[in-house]
Short mmCIF file of N, CA and C in Angstrom, two decimals:
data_model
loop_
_atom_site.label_atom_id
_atom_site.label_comp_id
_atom_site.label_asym_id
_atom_site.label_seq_id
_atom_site.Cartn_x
_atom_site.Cartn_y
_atom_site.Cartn_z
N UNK A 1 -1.18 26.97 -14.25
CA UNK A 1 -2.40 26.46 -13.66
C UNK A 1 -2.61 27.06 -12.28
N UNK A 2 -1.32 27.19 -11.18
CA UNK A 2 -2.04 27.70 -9.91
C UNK A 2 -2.32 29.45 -10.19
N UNK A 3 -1.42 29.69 -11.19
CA UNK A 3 -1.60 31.13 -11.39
C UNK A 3 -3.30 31.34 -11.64
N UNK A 4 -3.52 30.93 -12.48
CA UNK A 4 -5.22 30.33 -12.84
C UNK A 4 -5.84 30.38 -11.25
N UNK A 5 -5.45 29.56 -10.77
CA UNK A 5 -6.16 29.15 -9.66
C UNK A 5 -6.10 30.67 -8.61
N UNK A 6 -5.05 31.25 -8.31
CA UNK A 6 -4.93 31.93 -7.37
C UNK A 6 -6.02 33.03 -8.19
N UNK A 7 -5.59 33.55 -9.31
CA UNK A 7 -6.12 34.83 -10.01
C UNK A 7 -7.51 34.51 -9.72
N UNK A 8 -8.19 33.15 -10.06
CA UNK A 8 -9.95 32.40 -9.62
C UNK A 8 -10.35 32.61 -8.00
N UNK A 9 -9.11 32.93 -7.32
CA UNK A 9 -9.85 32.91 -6.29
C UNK A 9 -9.69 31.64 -5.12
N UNK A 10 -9.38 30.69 -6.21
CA UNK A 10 -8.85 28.99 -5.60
C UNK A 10 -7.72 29.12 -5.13
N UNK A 11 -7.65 28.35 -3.65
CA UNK A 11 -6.22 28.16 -3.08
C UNK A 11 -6.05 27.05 -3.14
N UNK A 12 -4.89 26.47 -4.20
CA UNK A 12 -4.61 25.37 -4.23
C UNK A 12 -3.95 24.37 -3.13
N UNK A 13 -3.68 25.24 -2.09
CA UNK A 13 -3.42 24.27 -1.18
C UNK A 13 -4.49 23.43 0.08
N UNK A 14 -5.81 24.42 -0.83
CA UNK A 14 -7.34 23.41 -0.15
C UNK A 14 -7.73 22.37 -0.85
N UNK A 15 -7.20 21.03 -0.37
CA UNK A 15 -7.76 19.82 -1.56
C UNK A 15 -9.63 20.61 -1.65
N UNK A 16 -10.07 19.93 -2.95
CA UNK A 16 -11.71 19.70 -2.78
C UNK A 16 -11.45 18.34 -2.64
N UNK A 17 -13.52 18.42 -2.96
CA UNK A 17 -13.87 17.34 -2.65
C UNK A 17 -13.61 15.97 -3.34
N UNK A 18 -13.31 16.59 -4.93
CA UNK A 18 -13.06 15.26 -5.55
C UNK A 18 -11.70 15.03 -5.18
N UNK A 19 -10.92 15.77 -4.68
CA UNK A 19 -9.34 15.34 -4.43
C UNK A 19 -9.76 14.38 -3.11
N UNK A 20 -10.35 14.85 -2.27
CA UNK A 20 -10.51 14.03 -0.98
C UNK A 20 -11.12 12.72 -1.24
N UNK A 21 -12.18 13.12 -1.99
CA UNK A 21 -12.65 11.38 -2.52
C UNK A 21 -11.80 10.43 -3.12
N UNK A 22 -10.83 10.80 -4.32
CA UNK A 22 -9.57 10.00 -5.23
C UNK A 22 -9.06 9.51 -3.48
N UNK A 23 -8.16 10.38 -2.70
CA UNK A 23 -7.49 10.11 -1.53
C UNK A 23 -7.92 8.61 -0.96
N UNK A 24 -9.33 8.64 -0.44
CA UNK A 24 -9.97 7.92 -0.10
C UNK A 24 -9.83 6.57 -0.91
N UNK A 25 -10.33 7.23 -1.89
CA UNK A 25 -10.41 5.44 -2.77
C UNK A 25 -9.13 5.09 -2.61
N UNK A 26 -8.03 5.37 -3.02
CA UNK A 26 -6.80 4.41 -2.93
C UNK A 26 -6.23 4.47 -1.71
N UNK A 27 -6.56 5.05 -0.47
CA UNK A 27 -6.19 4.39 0.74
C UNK A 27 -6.65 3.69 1.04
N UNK A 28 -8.37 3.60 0.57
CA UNK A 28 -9.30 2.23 0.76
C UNK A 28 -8.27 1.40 0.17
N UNK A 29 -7.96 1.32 -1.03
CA UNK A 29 -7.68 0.48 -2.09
C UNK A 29 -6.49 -0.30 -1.30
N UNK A 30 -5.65 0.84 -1.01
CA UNK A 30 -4.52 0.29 -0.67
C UNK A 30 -4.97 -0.68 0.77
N UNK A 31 -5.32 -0.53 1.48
CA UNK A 31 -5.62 -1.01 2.88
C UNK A 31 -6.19 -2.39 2.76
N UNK A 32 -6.59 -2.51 1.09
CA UNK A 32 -7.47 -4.27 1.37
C UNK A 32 -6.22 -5.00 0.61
N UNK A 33 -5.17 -4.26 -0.04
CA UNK A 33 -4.24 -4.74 -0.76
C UNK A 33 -3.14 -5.28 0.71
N UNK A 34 -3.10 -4.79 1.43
CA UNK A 34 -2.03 -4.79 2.95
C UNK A 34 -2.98 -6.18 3.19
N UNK A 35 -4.18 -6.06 3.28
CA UNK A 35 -5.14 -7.21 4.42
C UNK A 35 -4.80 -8.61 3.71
N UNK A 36 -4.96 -8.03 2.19
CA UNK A 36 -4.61 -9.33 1.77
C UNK A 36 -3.52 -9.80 1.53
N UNK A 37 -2.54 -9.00 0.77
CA UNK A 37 -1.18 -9.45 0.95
C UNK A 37 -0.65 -10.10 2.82
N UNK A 38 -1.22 -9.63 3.44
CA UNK A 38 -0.49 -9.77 4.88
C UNK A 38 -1.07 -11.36 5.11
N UNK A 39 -2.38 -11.91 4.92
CA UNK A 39 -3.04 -13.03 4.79
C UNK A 39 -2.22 -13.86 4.35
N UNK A 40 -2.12 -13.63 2.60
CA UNK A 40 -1.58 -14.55 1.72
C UNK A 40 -0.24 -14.92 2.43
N UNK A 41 0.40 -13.98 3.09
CA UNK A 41 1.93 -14.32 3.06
C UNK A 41 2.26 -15.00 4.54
N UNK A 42 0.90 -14.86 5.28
CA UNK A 42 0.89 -15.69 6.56
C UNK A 42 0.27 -17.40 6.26
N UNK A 43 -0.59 -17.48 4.90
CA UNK A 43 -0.51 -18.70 4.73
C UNK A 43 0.65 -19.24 3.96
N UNK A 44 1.50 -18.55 3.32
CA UNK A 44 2.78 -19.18 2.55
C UNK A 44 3.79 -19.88 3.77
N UNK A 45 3.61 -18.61 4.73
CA UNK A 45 4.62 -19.08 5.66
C UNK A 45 4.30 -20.00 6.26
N UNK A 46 2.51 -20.74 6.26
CA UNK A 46 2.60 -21.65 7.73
C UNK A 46 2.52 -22.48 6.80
N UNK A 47 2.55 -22.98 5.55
CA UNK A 47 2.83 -23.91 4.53
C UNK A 47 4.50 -23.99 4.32
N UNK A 48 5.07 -23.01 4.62
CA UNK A 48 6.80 -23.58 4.49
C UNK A 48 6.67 -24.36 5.75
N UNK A 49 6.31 -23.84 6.98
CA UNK A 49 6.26 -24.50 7.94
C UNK A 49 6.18 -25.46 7.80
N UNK A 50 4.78 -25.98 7.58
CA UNK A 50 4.25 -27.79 7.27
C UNK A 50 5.49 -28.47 6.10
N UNK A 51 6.10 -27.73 5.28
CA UNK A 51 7.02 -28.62 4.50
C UNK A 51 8.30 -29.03 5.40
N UNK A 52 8.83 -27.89 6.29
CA UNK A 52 9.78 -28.55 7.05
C UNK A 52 11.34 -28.76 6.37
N UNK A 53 12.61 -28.35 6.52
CA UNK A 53 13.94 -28.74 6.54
C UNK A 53 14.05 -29.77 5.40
N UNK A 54 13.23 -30.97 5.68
CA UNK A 54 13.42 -32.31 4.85
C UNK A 54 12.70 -31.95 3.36
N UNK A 55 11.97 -30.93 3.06
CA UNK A 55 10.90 -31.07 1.43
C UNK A 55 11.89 -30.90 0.76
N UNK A 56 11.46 -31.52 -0.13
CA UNK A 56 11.97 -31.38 -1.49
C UNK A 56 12.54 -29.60 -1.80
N UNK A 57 13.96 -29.81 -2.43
CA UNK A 57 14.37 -28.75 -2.16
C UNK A 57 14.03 -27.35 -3.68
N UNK A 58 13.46 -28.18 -4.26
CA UNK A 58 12.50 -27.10 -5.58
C UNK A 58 11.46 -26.43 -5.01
N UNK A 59 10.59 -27.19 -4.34
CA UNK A 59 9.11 -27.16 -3.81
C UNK A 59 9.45 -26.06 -2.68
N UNK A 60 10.44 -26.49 -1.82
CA UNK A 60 11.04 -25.10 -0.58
C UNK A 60 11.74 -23.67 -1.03
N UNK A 61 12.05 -23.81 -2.49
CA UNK A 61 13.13 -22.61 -2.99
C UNK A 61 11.52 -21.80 -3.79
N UNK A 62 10.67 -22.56 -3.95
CA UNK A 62 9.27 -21.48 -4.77
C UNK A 62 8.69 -21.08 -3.51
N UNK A 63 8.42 -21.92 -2.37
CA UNK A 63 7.55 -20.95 -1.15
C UNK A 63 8.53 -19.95 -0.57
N UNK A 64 10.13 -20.59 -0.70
CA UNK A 64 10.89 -18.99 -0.34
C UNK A 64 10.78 -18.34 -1.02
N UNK A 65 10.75 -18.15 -2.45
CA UNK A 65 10.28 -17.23 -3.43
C UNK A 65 9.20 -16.70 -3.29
N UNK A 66 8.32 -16.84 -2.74
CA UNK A 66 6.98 -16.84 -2.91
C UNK A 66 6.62 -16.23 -1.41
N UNK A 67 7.30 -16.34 -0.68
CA UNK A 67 7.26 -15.71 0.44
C UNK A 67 8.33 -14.09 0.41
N UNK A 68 9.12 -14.05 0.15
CA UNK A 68 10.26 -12.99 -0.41
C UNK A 68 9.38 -12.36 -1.56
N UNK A 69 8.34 -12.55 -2.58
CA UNK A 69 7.86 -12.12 -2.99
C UNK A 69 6.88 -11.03 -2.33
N UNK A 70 6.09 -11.78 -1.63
CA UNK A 70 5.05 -10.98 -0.60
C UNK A 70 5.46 -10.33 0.19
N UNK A 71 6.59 -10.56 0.79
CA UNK A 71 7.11 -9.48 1.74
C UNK A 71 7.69 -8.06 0.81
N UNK A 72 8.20 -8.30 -0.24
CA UNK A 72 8.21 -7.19 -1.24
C UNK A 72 6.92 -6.69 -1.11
N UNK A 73 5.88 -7.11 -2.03
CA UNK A 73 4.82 -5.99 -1.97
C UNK A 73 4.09 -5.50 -0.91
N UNK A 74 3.94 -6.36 0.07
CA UNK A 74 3.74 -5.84 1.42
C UNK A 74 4.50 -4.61 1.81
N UNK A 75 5.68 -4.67 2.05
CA UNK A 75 6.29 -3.37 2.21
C UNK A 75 5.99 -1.95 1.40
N UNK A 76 6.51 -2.15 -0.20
CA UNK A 76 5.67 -1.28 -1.29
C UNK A 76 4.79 -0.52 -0.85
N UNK A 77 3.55 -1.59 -0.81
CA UNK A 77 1.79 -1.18 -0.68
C UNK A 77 1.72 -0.42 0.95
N UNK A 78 2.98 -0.47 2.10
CA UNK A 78 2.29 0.01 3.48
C UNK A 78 3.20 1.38 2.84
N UNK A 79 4.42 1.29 1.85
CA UNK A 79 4.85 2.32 1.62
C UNK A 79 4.51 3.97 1.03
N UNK A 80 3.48 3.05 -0.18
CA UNK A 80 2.98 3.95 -0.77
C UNK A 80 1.27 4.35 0.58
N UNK A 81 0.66 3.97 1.10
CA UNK A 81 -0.10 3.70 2.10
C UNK A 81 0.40 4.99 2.70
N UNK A 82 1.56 4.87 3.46
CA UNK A 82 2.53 6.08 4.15
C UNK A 82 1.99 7.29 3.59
N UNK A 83 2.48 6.98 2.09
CA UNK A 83 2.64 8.40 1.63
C UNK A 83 1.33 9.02 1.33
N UNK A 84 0.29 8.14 1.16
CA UNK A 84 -0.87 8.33 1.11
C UNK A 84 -1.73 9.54 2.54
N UNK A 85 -1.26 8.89 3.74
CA UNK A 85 -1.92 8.92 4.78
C UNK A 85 -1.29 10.90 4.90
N UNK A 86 -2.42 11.39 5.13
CA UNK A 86 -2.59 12.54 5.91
C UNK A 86 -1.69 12.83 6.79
N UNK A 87 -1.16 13.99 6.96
CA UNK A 87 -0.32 14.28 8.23
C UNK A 87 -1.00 15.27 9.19
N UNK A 88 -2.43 15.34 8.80
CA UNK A 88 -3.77 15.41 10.22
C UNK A 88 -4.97 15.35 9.25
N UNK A 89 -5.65 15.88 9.75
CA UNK A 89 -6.93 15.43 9.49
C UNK A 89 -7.45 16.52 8.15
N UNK A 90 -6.86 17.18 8.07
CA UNK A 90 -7.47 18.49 7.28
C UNK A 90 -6.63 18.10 5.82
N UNK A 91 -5.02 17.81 5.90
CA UNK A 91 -4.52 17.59 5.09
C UNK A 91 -4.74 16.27 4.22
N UNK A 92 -5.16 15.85 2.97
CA UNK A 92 -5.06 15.10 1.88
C UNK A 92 -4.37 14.83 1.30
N UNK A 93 -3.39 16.04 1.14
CA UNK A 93 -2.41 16.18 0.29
C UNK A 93 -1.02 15.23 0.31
N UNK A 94 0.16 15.02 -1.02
CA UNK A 94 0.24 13.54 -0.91
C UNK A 94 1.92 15.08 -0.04
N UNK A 95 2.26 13.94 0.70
CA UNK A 95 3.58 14.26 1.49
C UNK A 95 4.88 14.35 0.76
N UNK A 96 5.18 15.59 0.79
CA UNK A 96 6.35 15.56 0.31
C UNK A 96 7.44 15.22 0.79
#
């Protein structure tokens, strides 16, 4: 395929435009996935809060779950995010 490409004339190391657009959408994508995960897992936490030391100790082991959950994909989603993000402005391309 780059053989294709080079022999065409195409340098594959110039994203186009539809590569720059895909880019876009899932850094969009990813960026409302961070807003919200980061939300959700700031209301889990101020709800362990309100349960307090004394709750019931089922009801406290699912919001730790449930909090240890979100901090998993939170991390993930800024991870893949990372790898997403440009290393300037010209580049699209995903980081090796």
């Amino acid at each position: 395929m780059q053989e294709q490409q080079k022999s065409s004339g195409i340098d594959p190391s110039i994203p186009t435009d539809k590569q720059q657009e895909r880019f876009a959408f899932h850094r969009a994508r990813l960026e409302r996935n961070i807003e919200t995960l980061s939300q959700r897992l700031a209301d889990k936490r101020a709800k362990l809060g309100e349960l307090g030391e004394d709750a019931n100790p089922r009801i406290r082991g699912v919001y730790l779950e449930n909090v240890a959950s979100l901090e998993r994909g939170l991390r993930l989603n800024q991870g893949r995010l990372e790898f997403l993000r440009p290393a300037n402005d010209t580049d699209v391309a995903y980081r090796t």
